XYZ file of C-alpha atoms in Angstrom:
765
model
C 83.238 70.942 46.337
C 86.763 70.934 45.041
C 89.537 72.666 46.963
C 92.097 74.717 45.122
C 94.907 72.367 46.073
C 95.853 69.248 44.147
C 97.666 66.109 45.265
C 100.999 65.188 43.759
C 101.066 61.743 42.159
C 103.758 60.540 44.542
C 102.800 61.813 47.971
C 99.334 63.302 47.789
C 100.433 66.298 49.861
C 98.842 69.654 49.110
C 100.552 72.171 46.864
C 99.590 75.772 46.341
C 98.876 76.477 42.698
C 101.578 78.745 41.361
C 100.852 78.488 37.660
C 97.767 79.720 35.810
C 95.056 77.097 35.937
C 91.301 76.899 35.724
C 88.773 75.635 38.227
C 85.129 76.196 39.193
C 85.906 76.968 42.861
C 88.733 79.184 44.025
C 89.752 80.415 47.463
C 91.791 83.616 47.666
C 93.612 85.211 50.566
C 92.830 88.946 50.564
C 95.143 91.648 51.919
C 94.652 95.335 52.652
C 91.076 95.245 54.021
C 90.550 97.642 56.919
C 86.798 97.451 57.487
C 83.759 95.464 56.431
C 82.986 97.936 53.651
C 86.277 96.892 52.014
C 85.001 93.302 51.889
C 81.733 94.513 50.382
C 83.611 96.447 47.674
C 85.705 93.426 46.687
C 82.669 91.148 46.724
C 80.710 93.570 44.566
C 83.565 93.828 42.052
C 84.044 90.064 41.757
C 80.319 89.448 41.388
C 80.276 91.686 38.302
C 82.251 89.024 36.416
C 80.126 86.740 34.245
C 79.098 83.509 35.946
C 80.881 84.359 39.205
C 79.404 84.201 42.706
C 81.835 85.523 45.319
C 81.710 85.734 49.096
C 84.352 87.785 50.905
C 84.795 87.207 54.629
C 86.393 90.207 56.343
C 87.050 88.298 59.580
C 89.054 85.487 57.947
C 90.411 87.668 55.085
C 89.331 85.038 52.574
C 87.353 85.196 49.345
C 85.485 82.133 48.099
C 84.624 82.275 44.414
C 82.256 79.846 42.675
C 81.992 80.012 38.910
C 79.522 78.438 36.502
C 82.495 77.261 34.443
C 86.307 77.200 34.448
C 87.906 80.514 35.420
C 91.521 81.648 35.633
C 92.594 82.628 39.185
C 94.819 85.328 37.673
C 91.691 87.102 36.391
C 90.183 87.165 39.887
C 93.431 88.395 41.443
C 93.614 91.167 38.835
C 90.068 92.297 39.685
C 90.859 92.440 43.393
C 94.013 94.460 42.691
C 92.011 96.867 40.514
C 89.857 97.516 43.585
C 93.006 98.536 45.493
C 93.665 95.361 47.486
C 95.981 92.359 47.239
C 95.085 88.731 46.613
C 96.912 85.456 46.276
C 96.183 81.755 46.316
C 96.421 80.297 49.838
C 99.655 78.693 50.988
C 99.646 75.116 52.299
C 97.953 74.895 55.696
C 101.024 73.166 57.170
C 103.135 76.236 56.646
C 102.751 77.917 60.013
C 106.331 79.098 60.561
C 105.821 82.783 59.635
C 102.955 83.147 62.149
C 104.884 85.367 64.580
C 106.409 87.584 61.915
C 103.049 88.047 60.194
C 101.252 89.251 63.334
C 99.316 92.321 62.103
C 98.590 93.509 65.635
C 102.258 94.062 66.531
C 102.884 97.268 64.486
C 99.434 98.516 65.508
C 100.336 98.041 69.180
C 103.541 100.042 68.715
C 101.626 102.886 67.058
C 98.948 102.748 69.750
C 101.315 102.891 72.744
C 103.385 105.770 71.336
C 100.216 107.648 70.345
C 98.749 107.241 73.852
C 101.893 108.675 75.473
C 101.840 111.705 73.140
C 98.061 112.263 73.115
C 97.267 112.293 76.851
C 99.075 115.622 77.572
C 97.592 117.220 74.423
C 94.027 116.441 75.533
C 94.775 117.453 79.126
C 96.122 120.877 78.102
C 93.203 121.548 75.751
C 90.486 120.577 78.235
C 91.947 121.978 81.472
C 92.599 125.775 81.245
C 94.821 125.624 84.347
C 97.360 123.606 82.341
C 97.516 126.151 79.529
C 100.875 127.763 80.303
C 102.489 130.346 78.039
C 103.008 128.907 74.532
C 101.310 125.631 75.490
C 99.838 125.516 72.007
C 103.286 124.991 70.481
C 103.917 122.012 72.762
C 100.557 120.635 71.624
C 101.720 120.930 68.003
C 104.993 119.138 68.804
C 103.228 116.253 70.551
C 100.256 115.928 68.170
C 102.228 116.024 64.900
C 103.755 112.504 65.221
C 100.372 111.090 66.201
C 98.483 112.603 63.263
C 101.216 111.998 60.669
C 102.794 108.685 61.778
C 100.204 107.192 64.137
C 97.369 107.710 61.647
C 99.488 106.696 58.638
C 97.514 103.441 58.041
C 94.312 105.497 57.780
C 95.910 108.008 55.425
C 97.287 105.265 53.172
C 93.928 103.483 53.076
C 92.100 106.753 52.382
C 94.482 107.531 49.496
C 94.027 104.036 48.068
C 90.251 104.387 48.297
C 90.387 107.834 46.690
C 92.342 106.476 43.721
C 89.580 103.920 43.194
C 86.723 106.333 43.724
C 85.561 104.923 47.047
C 85.149 106.163 50.613
C 85.268 104.191 53.883
C 85.638 105.002 57.575
C 89.362 105.379 56.891
C 88.508 108.243 54.553
C 86.545 110.055 57.240
C 89.213 109.458 59.891
C 91.987 110.662 57.577
C 90.139 113.698 56.244
C 88.839 114.693 59.683
C 92.160 114.402 61.519
C 94.095 116.123 58.722
C 91.476 118.876 58.535
C 91.650 119.485 62.285
C 95.443 119.368 62.228
C 95.723 121.529 59.108
C 93.341 124.174 60.427
C 95.209 124.246 63.738
C 98.490 124.909 61.909
C 96.792 127.675 59.930
C 95.475 129.208 63.174
C 98.951 129.027 64.756
C 100.958 130.510 61.912
C 98.485 132.784 60.147
C 95.779 133.332 62.734
C 95.883 134.499 66.336
C 96.224 131.089 68.010
C 100.021 131.244 68.044
C 100.252 134.383 70.176
C 101.866 133.935 73.626
C 99.292 133.688 76.388
C 96.571 132.274 74.104
C 93.907 130.409 76.086
C 91.005 128.105 75.288
C 88.468 129.327 77.851
C 86.057 126.661 79.037
C 82.869 128.164 77.598
C 79.986 125.957 76.591
C 78.327 128.585 74.387
C 76.860 128.479 70.919
C 77.991 131.407 68.810
C 79.372 132.125 65.360
C 83.122 132.842 65.168
C 85.878 132.992 62.565
C 87.952 130.246 64.212
C 91.347 131.765 63.455
C 92.205 131.690 67.156
C 91.193 128.066 67.786
C 93.277 124.884 67.563
C 92.019 121.315 67.333
C 95.150 119.276 68.103
C 93.368 117.367 70.874
C 90.634 116.303 68.453
C 93.116 115.196 65.773
C 95.365 113.261 68.166
C 92.519 111.900 70.299
C 90.530 110.515 67.372
C 93.667 108.880 65.960
C 94.517 107.193 69.268
C 90.975 106.010 69.959
C 90.588 104.496 66.493
C 94.023 102.863 66.712
C 92.896 101.199 69.952
C 89.813 99.797 68.249
C 91.808 98.536 65.263
C 94.409 96.890 67.512
C 91.858 94.824 69.443
C 90.112 93.912 66.208
C 93.388 92.786 64.568
C 94.321 90.734 67.615
C 91.057 88.796 67.511
C 91.249 88.278 63.728
C 94.823 87.004 63.843
C 93.850 83.527 64.989
C 91.210 82.951 62.300
C 93.240 80.199 60.607
C 94.473 78.483 63.757
C 91.765 75.822 63.686
C 93.231 74.358 60.526
C 96.760 74.329 61.913
C 95.508 72.741 65.144
C 93.769 69.993 63.182
C 96.773 69.228 61.020
C 99.108 69.299 64.036
C 97.256 66.278 65.437
C 98.835 64.030 62.846
C 102.008 62.053 63.511
C 105.240 63.738 62.474
C 107.274 60.557 61.908
C 106.433 56.973 61.057
C 108.209 53.590 61.061
C 107.930 52.347 57.459
C 108.745 48.730 56.535
C 111.003 48.748 53.452
C 112.756 45.612 52.259
C 111.837 43.956 55.544
C 113.520 46.653 57.633
C 111.807 49.345 59.718
C 112.927 52.844 58.697
C 111.912 55.975 60.603
C 110.843 58.648 58.070
C 108.766 61.867 58.086
C 105.083 61.238 57.379
C 105.412 63.377 54.227
C 107.507 60.560 52.710
C 104.723 57.991 53.045
C 103.237 56.585 49.840
C 99.935 54.829 49.272
C 100.572 51.103 49.722
C 103.451 51.527 52.191
C 103.498 49.260 55.252
C 104.151 51.035 58.539
C 104.332 49.947 62.173
C 102.380 51.537 65.034
C 103.485 50.697 68.575
C 101.377 51.124 71.740
C 100.941 54.791 72.614
C 101.827 56.047 69.113
C 99.587 57.981 66.742
C 98.568 56.244 63.543
C 100.373 58.200 60.827
C 97.727 58.090 58.091
C 94.525 56.354 57.013
C 95.055 52.664 56.311
C 93.991 49.068 56.757
C 95.477 46.749 59.398
C 97.600 43.991 57.878
C 98.705 42.381 61.138
C 98.061 42.739 64.868
C 95.176 43.454 67.219
C 94.716 46.418 69.523
C 92.327 49.011 70.910
C 92.415 52.330 69.086
C 91.418 55.531 70.876
C 89.511 57.394 68.171
C 87.649 59.716 70.554
C 89.396 62.813 69.174
C 88.102 62.014 65.690
C 84.917 59.957 66.084
C 83.636 61.018 69.500
C 83.425 57.408 70.683
C 84.118 57.328 74.417
C 85.315 53.691 74.390
C 88.458 52.711 72.414
C 87.532 50.552 69.452
C 88.909 47.030 69.224
C 90.611 46.480 65.844
C 91.963 43.403 64.102
C 93.532 42.598 60.740
C 91.360 43.895 57.901
C 89.903 46.830 59.880
C 90.298 50.402 58.677
C 92.069 52.929 60.899
C 92.174 56.714 60.735
C 95.284 58.866 60.832
C 95.673 60.894 64.026
C 94.038 58.282 66.268
C 96.080 56.619 69.041
C 97.027 52.953 69.322
C 96.509 52.189 73.014
C 97.857 48.656 73.377
C 99.028 46.069 70.788
C 101.547 46.415 67.956
C 99.930 47.039 64.559
C 101.201 46.782 61.009
C 99.154 49.055 58.744
C 99.070 49.521 54.968
C 98.555 53.161 53.957
C 95.436 53.695 51.835
C 95.145 57.512 51.879
C 97.736 60.187 52.470
C 98.062 63.970 52.553
C 94.964 65.861 51.483
C 92.974 62.643 51.031
C 93.083 61.578 54.698
C 90.078 61.960 56.974
C 91.984 64.422 59.166
C 92.847 66.648 56.187
C 89.277 66.444 54.922
C 88.029 67.520 58.363
C 90.393 70.494 58.149
C 88.875 71.312 54.766
C 85.384 71.094 56.296
C 86.400 73.592 58.983
C 87.701 75.974 56.325
C 84.555 75.549 54.240
C 82.345 76.269 57.248
C 84.377 79.323 58.276
C 84.448 80.740 54.753
C 80.709 80.291 54.381
C 79.786 82.034 57.603
C 77.606 85.107 57.380
C 79.672 88.245 57.860
C 78.933 89.884 61.196
C 79.701 93.519 60.460
C 79.864 96.276 63.002
C 77.193 98.914 62.512
C 79.754 101.688 62.092
C 81.374 99.867 59.180
C 78.211 98.613 57.543
C 76.779 102.127 57.060
C 80.105 103.810 56.312
C 79.446 103.596 52.590
C 76.570 106.053 53.126
C 77.741 107.999 56.190
C 81.196 108.993 54.914
C 80.184 110.491 51.543
C 77.289 112.348 53.206
C 79.614 113.943 55.793
C 82.146 114.970 53.150
C 79.351 116.356 50.972
C 77.932 118.286 53.960
C 81.348 119.750 54.689
C 81.839 120.882 51.106
C 78.261 122.181 50.988
C 78.811 124.108 54.245
C 81.947 125.734 52.810
C 80.134 126.706 49.609
C 77.087 128.019 51.468
C 79.025 130.350 53.787
C 81.258 131.582 50.982
C 78.100 132.330 48.982
C 76.561 134.323 51.822
C 79.599 136.614 52.045
C 80.610 135.546 55.585
C 84.271 135.393 54.565
C 86.685 132.550 53.884
C 87.783 132.167 57.524
C 84.248 131.709 58.870
C 83.357 129.412 55.972
C 86.376 127.191 56.507
C 85.741 127.146 60.279
C 82.232 125.794 59.748
C 83.349 123.256 57.115
C 86.181 121.942 59.272
C 83.864 121.812 62.302
C 81.552 119.488 60.352
C 84.435 117.099 59.684
C 85.711 117.278 63.265
C 82.330 116.711 64.894
C 81.692 113.810 62.480
C 85.017 112.127 63.265
C 84.022 108.799 64.823
C 85.662 109.240 68.206
C 82.867 107.587 70.181
C 82.220 105.232 67.279
C 85.792 104.011 67.550
C 85.302 103.361 71.259
C 81.824 101.844 71.061
C 82.827 98.327 70.097
C 86.317 97.874 71.640
C 85.425 99.227 75.089
C 82.309 97.086 75.455
C 84.228 94.139 74.046
C 87.184 94.690 76.377
C 84.999 94.931 79.476
C 82.670 92.118 78.396
C 85.489 89.768 77.433
C 87.439 90.699 80.556
C 84.468 89.837 82.738
C 83.952 86.691 80.694
C 87.571 85.657 81.273
C 87.032 86.014 85.020
C 84.077 83.649 84.691
C 85.934 81.192 82.433
C 84.322 82.409 79.173
C 86.590 83.558 76.324
C 84.910 85.590 73.557
C 86.994 85.899 70.387
C 85.696 89.169 68.976
C 82.709 91.400 68.247
C 81.618 89.361 65.246
C 80.741 86.350 67.415
C 78.158 88.306 69.399
C 75.812 89.122 66.522
C 74.054 85.766 66.427
C 73.537 85.288 70.178
C 70.217 87.126 70.243
C 68.808 84.909 67.499
C 70.038 81.554 68.863
C 67.115 79.188 69.388
C 68.803 75.755 69.352
C 71.821 74.537 71.341
C 73.481 71.384 69.985
C 75.526 69.603 72.660
C 78.247 67.079 71.897
C 78.052 64.168 74.369
C 81.565 62.918 75.068
C 83.645 65.449 76.981
C 80.838 68.028 77.018
C 77.769 66.553 78.688
C 79.899 63.670 79.985
C 83.434 63.683 81.374
C 84.849 61.649 78.483
C 86.537 59.386 81.055
C 85.585 55.757 81.715
C 84.589 55.061 85.348
C 83.223 52.085 87.241
C 79.483 52.512 87.817
C 78.440 49.260 89.426
C 79.685 45.899 90.694
C 77.091 43.121 90.327
C 78.086 39.852 92.005
C 76.780 36.330 91.637
C 74.877 34.818 94.531
C 77.150 34.022 97.461
C 80.057 36.217 96.248
C 81.577 39.137 98.153
C 81.478 42.461 96.286
C 84.782 43.761 97.667
C 86.545 40.487 96.858
C 85.288 40.447 93.257
C 86.413 44.046 92.770
C 89.788 43.419 94.426
C 90.634 40.359 92.311
C 89.409 41.934 89.051
C 91.178 45.217 89.838
C 94.477 43.424 90.480
C 94.354 41.703 87.081
C 93.206 44.822 85.191
C 95.965 46.863 86.859
C 98.446 45.077 84.607
C 96.637 46.324 81.453
C 96.865 49.721 79.745
C 93.333 49.620 78.319
C 91.162 52.618 79.421
C 88.415 50.291 80.724
C 91.011 48.288 82.665
C 92.437 51.489 84.158
C 88.942 52.566 85.273
C 88.387 49.236 87.066
C 91.837 49.223 88.677
C 91.494 52.822 89.919
C 88.048 52.112 91.413
C 89.347 48.942 93.118
C 92.322 50.785 94.601
C 90.011 53.513 95.940
C 87.579 51.055 97.538
C 89.760 48.208 98.829
C 93.241 49.756 99.040
C 96.349 48.011 97.758
C 95.970 45.311 95.119
C 97.673 41.895 95.095
C 100.360 40.971 92.566
C 99.571 39.187 89.282
C 101.459 36.243 87.802
C 101.329 34.890 84.256
C 99.448 37.923 82.887
C 98.370 37.700 79.242
C 96.194 39.903 77.079
C 93.924 38.686 74.269
C 93.336 41.869 72.265
C 89.712 42.846 71.950
C 88.464 40.099 74.248
C 89.998 40.245 77.716
C 92.870 39.436 80.078
C 93.898 36.440 82.198
C 96.408 35.682 84.940
C 96.953 34.235 88.379
C 95.987 36.290 91.457
C 96.602 34.807 94.916
C 96.527 31.308 93.451
C 93.278 31.842 91.488
C 93.204 31.520 87.679
C 91.368 34.764 86.916
C 89.730 35.769 83.601
C 88.235 39.244 82.978
C 86.654 40.414 79.716
C 83.802 39.876 77.316
C 81.155 37.224 77.992
C 82.306 35.248 74.943
C 85.906 35.291 76.198
C 84.922 33.684 79.516
C 82.679 31.208 77.692
C 85.798 29.976 75.857
C 87.108 29.068 79.326
C 83.817 27.278 80.103
C 82.765 30.033 82.468
C 79.161 31.073 81.821
C 76.919 33.771 83.287
C 74.688 32.634 86.111
C 70.958 33.299 85.749
C 71.076 36.078 88.346
C 73.682 37.984 86.265
C 72.020 37.725 82.830
C 69.377 40.386 83.539
C 71.666 43.017 85.119
C 74.172 42.608 82.264
C 71.422 43.117 79.681
C 70.166 46.189 81.578
C 73.659 47.705 81.544
C 73.930 47.170 77.789
C 70.490 48.692 77.200
C 71.708 51.853 78.948
C 74.715 52.078 76.650
C 77.158 50.977 79.338
C 79.954 48.406 79.012
C 79.655 45.208 81.112
C 82.921 43.409 81.972
C 82.578 39.809 83.206
C 84.833 38.504 86.006
C 85.503 34.829 86.739
C 88.040 32.577 88.408
C 88.550 28.934 89.169
C 85.994 27.878 86.538
C 83.049 30.089 87.572
C 81.733 33.579 86.791
C 81.836 35.660 89.969
C 80.362 38.983 88.860
C 79.862 41.733 86.276
C 81.563 45.146 86.440
C 79.642 47.947 84.710
C 81.841 50.670 83.169
C 80.623 53.819 81.422
C 81.388 57.414 80.626
C 80.274 59.648 83.525
C 77.732 62.432 83.174
C 79.103 65.686 84.583
C 77.362 66.773 87.775
C 76.425 70.167 86.314
C 75.006 68.896 82.996
C 71.357 68.491 84.070
C 71.274 71.956 85.686
C 72.958 73.467 82.605
C 70.309 71.948 80.312
C 67.583 73.351 82.582
C 69.096 76.854 82.349
C 69.428 76.521 78.585
C 65.696 75.756 78.409
C 64.924 78.763 80.641
C 66.686 80.986 78.090
C 64.084 79.820 75.576
C 66.557 77.554 73.783
C 66.041 73.985 72.581
C 68.801 71.506 73.606
C 69.859 68.781 71.155
C 72.317 65.927 71.867
C 74.715 65.104 69.021
C 77.270 62.287 69.309
C 79.281 59.696 67.469
C 78.537 57.238 70.272
C 75.941 54.454 69.993
C 72.204 55.082 70.165
C 71.629 53.370 73.536
C 74.383 55.301 75.297
C 73.179 58.566 73.767
C 69.527 58.005 74.763
C 70.539 57.079 78.292
C 72.596 60.256 78.744
C 69.903 62.432 77.126
C 67.226 61.081 79.458
C 69.444 61.683 82.490
C 70.006 65.377 81.712
C 66.599 66.227 80.243
C 67.205 66.341 76.475
C 64.494 65.075 74.102
C 66.106 65.382 70.664
C 69.059 63.027 70.025
C 71.272 62.426 66.973
C 73.533 59.419 67.660
C 76.130 57.371 65.751
C 77.008 60.477 63.756
C 80.340 60.553 61.913
C 82.459 63.763 61.889
C 81.302 64.846 58.441
C 77.701 64.086 59.341
C 77.880 66.393 62.379
C 78.241 69.298 59.966
C 75.283 67.953 57.969
C 73.111 67.766 61.110
C 73.919 71.399 61.929
C 73.168 72.398 58.337
C 69.867 70.502 58.415
C 68.824 72.312 61.581
C 69.776 75.624 59.955
C 67.817 74.689 56.836
C 64.779 74.182 59.084
C 65.089 77.849 60.014
C 66.833 77.343 63.337
C 69.743 79.471 64.516
C 72.179 76.978 65.986
C 74.752 77.172 68.768
C 77.099 74.166 68.878
C 78.959 73.050 72.007
C 81.795 70.540 71.622
C 85.325 69.614 72.607
C 86.826 67.147 70.111
C 88.461 67.328 66.710
C 85.331 65.702 65.336
C 83.365 68.744 66.516
C 85.625 71.381 64.912
C 83.875 71.578 61.546
C 80.415 71.605 63.158
C 81.555 74.350 65.557
C 82.688 76.437 62.593
C 79.484 75.744 60.623
C 77.171 76.674 63.483
C 75.903 80.207 63.978
C 77.656 80.266 67.351
C 80.389 77.785 68.289
C 81.240 77.127 71.936
C 84.248 74.921 72.766
C 84.966 73.344 76.120
C 88.377 74.567 77.271
C 89.231 71.055 78.428
C 88.982 69.878 74.814
C 91.317 69.941 71.830
C 93.037 72.970 70.330
C 91.270 72.303 67.027
C 87.822 72.600 68.634
C 88.826 75.676 70.645
C 90.213 77.497 67.599
C 87.204 76.638 65.422
C 84.756 77.944 68.028
C 83.595 81.499 68.664
C 83.599 81.173 72.438
C 85.757 78.985 74.671
C 84.478 77.784 78.055
C 87.737 77.516 79.989
C 86.518 75.605 83.014
C 84.993 72.799 80.937
C 81.711 73.148 82.857
C 78.483 72.971 80.859
C 76.965 75.585 83.210
C 79.219 78.058 81.421
C 77.102 77.654 78.256
C 73.997 79.579 79.454
C 76.293 82.090 81.178
C 78.230 82.593 77.925
C 75.060 83.169 75.921
C 73.733 85.649 78.482
C 77.053 87.516 78.654
C 77.301 87.615 74.853
C 73.799 89.023 74.563
C 74.508 91.612 77.256
C 77.770 92.651 75.589
C 76.125 92.909 72.171
C 73.335 95.016 73.641
C 75.918 97.337 75.188
C 77.747 97.694 71.864
C 74.512 98.553 70.065
C 73.605 101.060 72.776
C 77.034 102.656 72.472
C 76.719 102.904 68.700
C 73.262 104.458 68.960
C 74.424 107.240 71.280
C 77.603 107.769 69.264
C 75.546 108.297 66.109
C 73.027 110.434 67.999
C 75.929 112.684 68.982
C 76.838 113.068 65.300
C 73.246 113.693 64.268
C 72.914 116.541 66.790
C 76.397 117.968 66.349
C 76.713 118.083 62.565
C 73.813 120.539 61.981
C 75.212 122.874 64.681
C 78.644 122.711 63.063
C 77.207 123.337 59.602
C 75.327 126.367 60.974
C 78.637 127.770 62.214
C 77.394 127.715 65.825
C 79.822 125.209 67.316
C 82.254 126.686 69.801
C 85.509 124.625 69.816
C 85.177 123.957 73.542
C 81.563 122.899 73.086
C 82.666 120.510 70.341
C 85.462 119.189 72.565
C 83.137 118.801 75.556
C 80.494 117.063 73.439
C 83.097 114.700 72.019
C 84.468 114.020 75.510
C 80.980 113.445 76.935
C 80.155 111.060 74.126
C 83.343 109.099 74.790
C 82.849 109.111 78.572
C 79.283 107.885 78.142
C 80.426 105.034 75.893
C 83.144 103.993 78.339
C 80.949 104.224 81.431
C 78.139 102.322 79.711
C 80.617 99.596 78.822
C 81.941 99.435 82.395
C 78.494 98.365 83.562
C 79.332 94.942 82.144
C 81.760 94.452 85.041
C 78.712 93.810 87.227
C 77.588 90.773 85.206
C 77.041 87.742 87.450
C 76.403 84.118 86.655
C 73.129 82.492 87.654
C 75.085 80.282 90.009
C 76.772 83.130 91.897
C 75.027 85.229 94.508
C 72.472 87.313 92.696
C 71.608 87.045 89.054
C 72.894 89.617 86.650
């Protein structure tokens, strides 16, 4: 699959196409969409082109177009613009400077806050007769006008755009309904009897036919506007971060690099690297780009990219990946791939591909708006025509027609999703579970398989000392103390694990003299007069120190379990074997048990070796294991499971998991992991505890169920109310009370989510 960007001959960095070109795959950034029906309209229009298959993702505001042959991007952009929206080719992913200025939720928040301040007194005066002082209706007009005209301006603009293109969405209904209520109220004030001093809205829940010239609907117009603005604000805020996974991935790369030119090291930005350049990587630095080692030996921490828990020993001739960390020796590397060709950039592309290909999770209110909105408008027009035809008079006819629009205005619909989401996500945050938005909840009911990354998810991702096996006649504490003293002088993660364990068990460690490090093999030095050697078995054999028969078996057992044995010897003899391994989190086995109780099938997926993976899987109760899986292959494993008909949730924490998290039906990132994984996921488990996974799935299902219940009752309210309004039997106060009841029900139903409890707290939810 070819991306729309092309490498320059000199640097290989990505450039946005600015001139007409042709390609068989094109990604477009879409602007102006306000609901899922907008995405469906654009998709439908693009798919009418010959040989074109388009998928428009409302959540990420991207369109992916595949063509059977070359196609000009300008043609696609023109088609999108004909539908009333904007489109352009994506900018380079590195360009993240305008992020703050482009925040779409900021203007919405301003509109929302001002609208709330103005709307609250309008609703209070309309619903509480005691607050209806002389000429209160004129104050209602003054307060409601800015809300309906300025606060609802985005809806009016969208409705006008849709009208020009012969379409109707929820924006159309919101705009027409609020303007109808506001317009009729102005008519009643200036030309009816509603403007007379002392006018009251008595609180009467009666059904009777009336001419409506004495009734105002400012509270309905302002209230609907404010409620819908609230829903749009929370939706925009969750959508804003859709592209952050790509920026987080690319930010992992080094910003500067020491390039060797004419025998001199020159510090330059990584963008100035060329294929074939030699560059130097010192201990602790990130490797700037993919390359091959020309000189030096070291241990490279590739856990963020490969998932390997143990740093890999590298020597001249080995390949290294950009973004990984050189932990010890000095390396000279020759660049082999740069810019868009690097493994890190390709992983970013995989994340984008997975996100763009996700099924669109559309809210019920939006998905049926293409049918609901035209029907309501047609009913309103039909009601007007019917009552005019029966000779009831223009005032009564317009009252009934406007009542249809007002009762159909999606007040409770606008609250159904955001209130449940706010309460559910708020409760989730208290429990260390962050849910990004309503679209992530849709797949939780169907999830049947949970894929768990090993390193950093099931395990701690930190090397620890598991066992000290000593030769016959040796003292355990002494072996650990001597080995820990020597390893304390090394920066290698395995050495740090041994030194920390020794310091915990035996206290202070003796000083080391003559320390030297043979990269990839081991360390040597003098401790308290002993010539000590610690490292691989082969390294000690070079010093004529061989394993005793009583140590051969335990060392082999450690290796069979995927653990790392470190041999210790001094004064010409092997004294013991230290067993180091990644530690399984205490909660992992219980979490897997709870996942099974939810009817889900756990799967272990890791880049680590087969023996280590099988050992961990057996310890926590997982049967299905996919080990030694490269980053790109993780996505393939998820896709294979999906192709088998499974609905997959993926749990991970590393950069290597980001694309798989995005590809999965539900992505869960450990909050202790990388930004790239967190941004690519749908849910983030802040506390880094695997027990949060079953809790997150249960909370997501509960929240989704609440949203669907809210939507059902909100639509039921419309179904009952619209016929009464069309019959001319809807008293304004009855309409207001029904609307208020519907909204109160939705809010109170959502608040029940505050009682959700984890299985590990007192009382299950």
